[in-house]
Coordinates of C-alpha atoms in Angstrom, one line a residue:
Q1 CA -22.9 -37.0 156.1
D2 CA -24.5 -34.7 158.7
Q3 CA -22.7 -36.1 161.7
L4 CA -21.4 -33.6 164.3
Q5 CA -17.6 -33.6 164.2
Q6 CA -15.1 -32.1 166.5
K7 CA -11.3 -32.2 166.1
I8 CA -9.6 -32.0 169.5
I9 CA -5.8 -31.5 169.6
C10 CA -4.0 -33.3 172.4
P11 CA -0.6 -32.5 173.9
G12 CA 0.9 -35.6 172.2
P13 CA 0.0 -38.9 170.6
V14 CA -2.7 -40.6 172.6
T15 CA -1.9 -44.2 173.4
C16 CA -5.1 -45.0 175.3
L17 CA -8.4 -43.4 175.9
T18 CA -11.5 -44.1 178.0
A19 CA -14.7 -42.3 179.2
S20 CA -16.3 -42.7 182.6
P21 CA -19.6 -44.7 182.5
N22 CA -21.5 -41.7 183.8
G23 CA -20.3 -39.7 180.8
L24 CA -18.8 -36.8 182.9
Y25 CA -15.0 -37.4 182.4
I26 CA -12.5 -38.4 179.7
L27 CA -9.1 -40.0 180.5
A28 CA -6.3 -40.1 177.9
G29 CA -2.8 -41.5 178.1
V30 CA -0.2 -39.3 176.5
A31 CA 3.4 -40.6 176.9
E32 CA 3.9 -41.2 180.6
S33 CA 1.0 -38.9 181.8
I34 CA -2.7 -39.3 182.4
Y35 CA -4.9 -36.4 181.3
L36 CA -8.3 -36.0 182.9
W37 CA -10.9 -33.7 181.2
E38 CA -14.4 -32.8 182.1
V39 CA -16.7 -33.5 179.1
S40 CA -19.3 -30.7 179.7
N41 CA -16.9 -27.8 179.5
G42 CA -13.6 -29.2 178.2
N43 CA -11.6 -28.2 181.4
L44 CA -8.4 -30.1 182.0
L45 CA -8.8 -31.1 185.6
A46 CA -5.6 -33.0 186.3
I47 CA -2.3 -34.3 184.8
L48 CA -1.1 -37.4 186.7
N49 CA 2.6 -38.4 186.4
R50 CA 3.2 -41.5 188.4
H51 CA 4.2 -43.9 185.6
Y52 CA 7.8 -44.1 184.4
Q53 CA 7.1 -45.2 180.8
D54 CA 4.3 -44.8 178.2
L55 CA 0.7 -45.6 179.2
T56 CA -0.9 -48.6 177.4
C57 CA -4.4 -48.9 178.9
L58 CA -7.0 -47.1 181.0
C59 CA -10.4 -48.2 182.4
F60 CA -13.0 -47.0 184.9
T61 CA -15.0 -48.9 187.5
D62 CA -18.7 -49.3 186.6
D63 CA -19.7 -46.6 189.1
S64 CA -17.0 -44.1 187.9
S65 CA -15.5 -43.8 191.4
H66 CA -12.1 -45.3 190.5
F67 CA -10.0 -45.8 187.4
L68 CA -7.0 -48.0 186.6
S69 CA -4.0 -47.3 184.5
G70 CA -1.4 -49.6 183.1
A71 CA 1.9 -48.8 181.4
K72 CA 5.1 -50.2 179.9
D73 CA 6.8 -49.8 183.3
C74 CA 5.0 -53.0 184.4
L75 CA 2.9 -51.1 186.9
A76 CA -0.9 -51.0 187.2
L77 CA -2.2 -48.2 189.4
V78 CA -5.6 -47.8 191.0
W79 CA -6.8 -44.2 191.4
N80 CA -9.7 -42.7 193.5
L81 CA -11.3 -40.2 191.1
Y82 CA -12.6 -37.9 193.8
S83 CA -9.3 -37.7 195.5
V84 CA -7.7 -36.7 192.2
L85 CA -10.4 -34.1 191.6
Q86 CA -9.9 -32.6 195.1
A87 CA -6.2 -32.3 195.0
E88 CA -4.6 -29.0 194.5
P89 CA -3.0 -28.4 191.0
S90 CA 0.5 -28.2 192.6
Q91 CA 0.1 -31.6 194.2
I92 CA 0.3 -35.0 192.6
P93 CA -2.2 -37.3 194.3
D94 CA -1.1 -40.7 195.3
P95 CA -2.8 -43.8 193.7
R96 CA -4.9 -45.9 196.1
H97 CA -2.9 -49.1 195.1
V98 CA 0.3 -49.8 193.1
W99 CA 0.3 -53.3 191.6
S100 CA 3.9 -54.3 190.7
R101 CA 3.6 -58.1 190.4
H102 CA 4.1 -58.1 186.6
S103 CA 7.6 -58.3 185.2
L104 CA 6.9 -57.0 181.6
P105 CA 4.7 -54.2 180.2
I106 CA 1.0 -54.2 181.0
T107 CA -1.0 -54.7 177.8
D108 CA -4.6 -54.6 178.9
L109 CA -7.0 -53.9 181.9
C110 CA -10.5 -55.0 182.6
C111 CA -12.7 -54.1 185.5
G112 CA -15.7 -56.1 186.8
F113 CA -18.8 -54.9 188.5
G114 CA -19.2 -53.6 192.0
G115 CA -17.6 -50.2 192.0
P116 CA -14.8 -50.0 194.6
L117 CA -15.6 -53.6 195.6
A118 CA -15.1 -54.9 192.1
R119 CA -12.3 -57.2 190.8
A120 CA -9.9 -56.2 188.0
A121 CA -7.9 -58.2 185.6
T122 CA -4.5 -57.3 184.1
A123 CA -2.7 -58.8 181.1
S124 CA 1.0 -58.6 180.4
L125 CA 3.8 -59.6 178.0
D126 CA 5.2 -61.7 180.9
Q127 CA 2.7 -64.4 179.8
T128 CA 0.5 -63.9 182.8
A129 CA -3.0 -62.6 183.5
K130 CA -3.8 -61.6 187.0
L131 CA -7.0 -61.0 189.0
W132 CA -7.0 -58.4 191.7
E133 CA -9.4 -57.0 194.4
I134 CA -9.7 -53.2 194.1
S135 CA -10.9 -52.6 197.7
S136 CA -7.9 -54.3 199.4
G137 CA -5.5 -54.4 196.5
D138 CA -4.8 -58.1 197.0
L139 CA -3.8 -60.4 194.2
L140 CA -6.5 -63.1 193.9
L141 CA -5.3 -65.2 191.0
S142 CA -2.3 -65.4 188.6
V143 CA -2.5 -67.6 185.5
L144 CA 0.6 -68.4 183.5
F145 CA 0.3 -69.1 179.7
D146 CA 2.9 -70.2 177.1
V147 CA 2.5 -66.9 175.1
G148 CA 2.4 -63.2 176.0
I149 CA -1.2 -61.9 176.7
M150 CA -2.4 -58.9 174.8
A151 CA -6.0 -58.6 175.8
V152 CA -8.2 -59.6 178.8
T153 CA -11.9 -59.4 179.7
L154 CA -14.4 -60.9 182.1
D155 CA -17.9 -62.1 181.4
L156 CA -20.8 -60.3 183.2
S157 CA -21.1 -63.0 185.9
E158 CA -17.3 -63.2 186.3
Y159 CA -17.3 -66.9 186.0
H160 CA -14.7 -66.8 183.2
M161 CA -11.8 -64.7 182.2
F162 CA -10.9 -64.5 178.5
C163 CA -7.3 -63.9 177.5
G164 CA -6.0 -63.1 174.0
G165 CA -2.5 -64.3 173.1
M166 CA 0.2 -63.0 170.8
D167 CA -0.1 -66.2 168.7
G168 CA -3.8 -65.5 167.9
S169 CA -5.2 -68.0 170.5
I170 CA -7.9 -67.0 173.0
F171 CA -7.9 -68.8 176.3
Q172 CA -10.9 -69.3 178.6
V173 CA -10.0 -69.4 182.3
D174 CA -12.6 -70.7 184.8
L175 CA -12.5 -68.5 187.9
C176 CA -14.7 -70.9 189.9
A177 CA -12.5 -74.0 189.3
W178 CA -11.8 -76.3 192.2
P179 CA -9.4 -76.6 194.0
V180 CA -8.8 -72.8 194.3
Q181 CA -5.2 -71.9 193.5
R182 CA -3.7 -68.4 193.5
D183 CA -1.0 -69.4 191.0
R184 CA -2.2 -71.5 188.1
T185 CA -0.7 -72.7 184.8
F186 CA -2.9 -72.9 181.7
Q187 CA -1.8 -76.0 179.9
T188 CA -3.2 -75.8 176.3
E189 CA -2.9 -79.5 175.6
R190 CA -4.8 -80.4 178.6
E191 CA -7.5 -77.7 178.3
N192 CA -8.0 -77.9 174.5
G193 CA -11.7 -77.4 174.9
K194 CA -11.1 -73.9 176.4
V195 CA -9.2 -72.4 173.5
F196 CA -10.7 -70.3 170.7
K197 CA -8.6 -70.9 167.5
G198 CA -8.9 -69.0 164.3
H199 CA -6.9 -65.7 164.4
R200 CA -3.6 -65.8 162.6
N201 CA -2.0 -62.9 164.5
Q202 CA -2.0 -61.4 168.0
V203 CA -5.4 -60.7 169.6
T204 CA -5.7 -57.0 170.5
C205 CA -9.2 -56.7 172.0
L206 CA -12.0 -58.9 173.6
S207 CA -15.6 -58.2 174.5
V208 CA -18.3 -60.5 175.9
S209 CA -22.0 -60.0 175.2
T210 CA -24.4 -59.1 178.1
D211 CA -25.9 -62.6 178.2
G212 CA -22.5 -64.2 178.3
S213 CA -23.1 -66.3 175.2
L214 CA -21.0 -64.5 172.6
L215 CA -17.3 -63.3 172.5
L216 CA -16.0 -60.6 170.1
S217 CA -12.4 -60.5 169.3
G218 CA -10.2 -58.3 167.1
S219 CA -6.7 -59.1 165.8
H220 CA -3.8 -57.8 163.8
D221 CA -4.7 -60.3 161.2
E222 CA -7.2 -57.6 160.0
T223 CA -10.3 -59.5 161.1
V224 CA -13.0 -59.3 163.8
R225 CA -14.5 -62.6 164.8
L226 CA -17.7 -63.4 166.7
W227 CA -17.6 -66.6 168.7
D228 CA -20.1 -68.9 170.4
I229 CA -18.6 -69.3 173.9
Q230 CA -20.2 -72.7 174.6
S231 CA -19.0 -74.4 171.5
K232 CA -15.9 -72.3 170.8
Q233 CA -17.1 -72.0 167.1
C234 CA -16.6 -68.9 165.0
L235 CA -20.0 -67.6 164.0
K236 CA -18.9 -64.7 161.9
T237 CA -15.8 -63.1 160.5
M238 CA -15.6 -59.4 159.5
N239 CA -12.6 -58.4 157.4
H240 CA -10.9 -55.0 157.7
K241 CA -8.2 -53.2 155.6
G242 CA -5.7 -53.0 158.5
P243 CA -4.9 -54.3 161.9
V244 CA -7.9 -54.1 164.3
T245 CA -6.9 -52.2 167.5
N246 CA -10.2 -52.0 169.3
A247 CA -13.7 -53.6 169.1
F248 CA -16.4 -54.1 171.8
I249 CA -20.0 -55.0 172.2
V250 CA -22.4 -52.3 173.4
L251 CA -26.2 -52.0 173.9
A252 CA -27.7 -49.9 171.1
P253 CA -28.9 -46.5 172.3
A254 CA -32.7 -46.0 172.2
N255 CA -32.5 -43.3 169.5
M256 CA -29.7 -44.9 167.4
F257 CA -31.9 -45.5 164.4
N258 CA -34.0 -42.3 164.8
P259 CA -33.1 -40.0 161.9
D260 CA -33.8 -37.0 164.2
G261 CA -31.6 -38.2 167.0
K262 CA -28.8 -35.7 167.0
P263 CA -26.6 -34.4 169.8
S264 CA -28.3 -31.4 171.3
V265 CA -25.1 -30.0 173.0
P266 CA -21.9 -29.8 170.9
L267 CA -18.8 -31.2 172.5
P268 CA -16.5 -28.4 173.6
K269 CA -12.8 -28.3 172.8
F270 CA -10.6 -29.8 175.4
S271 CA -8.3 -27.3 177.2
K272 CA -4.5 -27.7 177.0
H273 CA -3.9 -26.1 180.4
L274 CA -5.0 -27.1 183.8
H275 CA -8.2 -25.7 185.0
G276 CA -7.6 -22.6 187.2
T277 CA -4.2 -21.7 185.6
E278 CA -5.6 -19.9 182.6
S279 CA -6.0 -16.2 182.6
N280 CA -9.3 -14.6 183.5
D281 CA -9.8 -13.5 179.9
E282 CA -9.8 -17.1 178.7
Q283 CA -12.2 -18.2 181.3
G284 CA -15.8 -17.3 180.7
S285 CA -17.7 -15.2 183.3
E286 CA -20.6 -17.6 183.3
G287 CA -20.8 -20.8 185.5
V288 CA -20.1 -21.9 189.0
T289 CA -17.2 -24.1 190.1
L290 CA -17.8 -26.3 193.2
R291 CA -15.0 -28.2 194.9
L292 CA -16.2 -30.1 197.9
G293 CA -14.0 -30.2 201.1
L294 CA -11.6 -27.4 200.2
H295 CA -13.2 -25.1 202.8
Q296 CA -12.2 -27.5 205.6
Q297 CA -8.7 -28.3 204.6
E298 CA -7.2 -25.7 207.1
S299 CA -9.4 -26.9 210.0
G300 CA -8.7 -30.6 209.8
E301 CA -9.4 -33.7 207.7
S302 CA -11.5 -33.3 204.6
Y303 CA -14.7 -35.4 204.2
L304 CA -12.9 -37.6 201.6
E305 CA -10.1 -38.3 204.1
K306 CA -12.6 -39.2 206.7
A307 CA -14.5 -41.5 204.3
E308 CA -11.2 -43.2 203.3
K309 CA -10.5 -43.8 207.0
M310 CA -14.0 -45.3 207.5
Y311 CA -13.5 -47.6 204.5
S312 CA -10.3 -48.9 206.0
Q313 CA -12.1 -49.5 209.3
M314 CA -14.9 -51.4 207.5
Y315 CA -12.5 -53.7 205.7
S316 CA -10.4 -54.3 208.8
T317 CA -13.5 -55.8 210.5
R318 CA -13.3 -58.7 208.0
E319 CA -10.1 -59.9 209.6
K320 CA -11.3 -59.7 213.2
N321 CA -13.5 -62.0 215.3
L322 CA -16.7 -60.0 215.7
E323 CA -17.9 -62.1 218.6
G324 CA -14.9 -61.1 220.8
D325 CA -14.8 -57.5 219.7
Q326 CA -18.4 -56.3 220.2
E327 CA -17.5 -53.1 222.0
H328 CA -15.0 -52.0 219.2
L329 CA -17.6 -52.8 216.6
T330 CA -20.3 -50.7 218.4
I331 CA -17.9 -47.7 218.4
Q332 CA -17.3 -48.2 214.6
V333 CA -21.0 -48.3 213.9
S334 CA -21.6 -45.1 215.8
E335 CA -18.8 -43.4 213.9
L336 CA -20.2 -44.6 210.6
E337 CA -23.7 -43.3 211.6
E338 CA -22.3 -40.0 212.5
E339 CA -20.4 -39.8 209.1
V340 CA -23.6 -40.7 207.2
S341 CA -25.5 -37.9 209.1
T342 CA -22.7 -35.4 208.2
L343 CA -22.7 -36.4 204.6
R344 CA -26.5 -36.0 204.5
K345 CA -26.2 -32.4 205.8
I346 CA -23.5 -31.7 203.2
N347 CA -25.8 -33.1 200.4
K348 CA -28.7 -31.0 201.6
N349 CA -26.6 -27.8 201.8
L350 CA -25.2 -28.5 198.3
F351 CA -28.8 -29.0 197.0
D352 CA -30.0 -25.8 198.6
F353 CA -27.1 -23.9 197.2
S354 CA -27.6 -25.3 193.7
A355 CA -31.3 -24.6 193.8
R356 CA -30.6 -20.9 194.7
I357 CA -28.2 -20.6 191.8
I358 CA -30.5 -22.2 189.3
T359 CA -33.6 -20.3 190.4
K360 CA -31.9 -17.0 190.7
P361 CA -33.7 -14.5 188.4
A362 CA -31.7 -13.1 185.5
K363 CA -30.5 -9.5 185.9

């Protein structure tokens, strides 16, 4: 009864919503656009318009450095968050990867662990689920089913991929199966021991417990089911009064059952206009805005552009014979060491600047 509530009006109906794992940013899909807000002050930092039809799903990597978007235009895009934040409001930043191998709308996205080195899974109405590598953008696996796939998730160890179908079935795909095949067909009659059966309508959401033993699923049949992954048995069924659109397993916060555990800082209202385009009267006089790299845009590459170049050089070494290219490798190592030294100087300067602002005596 005493919960803190905040009603936030968005520019249109929100079709998908996600928060960064570090709690700093909120992403929302409104029609064909992606809106990015900063949680602490409610500033609208970016509006991304690179999809051609309505957004269906959004997700962050576990380190909050990248996010993925899927839409009805059959495209899944990978975005570098820091490149988006650094871009000028008049510019539309380019996604890091554009995945266009699906032939029907994307229905769900799931990202594994590893930050920019993680693997991501996509589900689509074209009856396939695909596994991708975020760093290179390569397609690792494509699994064809006999029904459209509405939900997808990975277990913590990424040994299995779970896919929810339009007919209510949930399929378990072994990612370490031998022989390794990029294109695979899931034949239900042959792999009957890897199908969860119980839902009577399409599965809309899936979530695996931290220990990898339990699977939670929600469906349009108005139920949420908890499954034992090993035996494929339904342990518990929770009934609802309407179609279930989302359900997931989370670790309970430490103060969840503490009656005195209330939010200390109220959530601000999210701005309707891009940060920096409002009038000075609407912006408060308090606070400091920091944008890294802008002071060097006129004098050459920004630090983010240099870092992106270093990333590409690091990944290119995987394809080369290191024994026959020692001299080139030595040059790359020296460049990386120089970049690390430069970033350490930037970090120290930023820390010193922040310390001066924080410790500045009040007038």
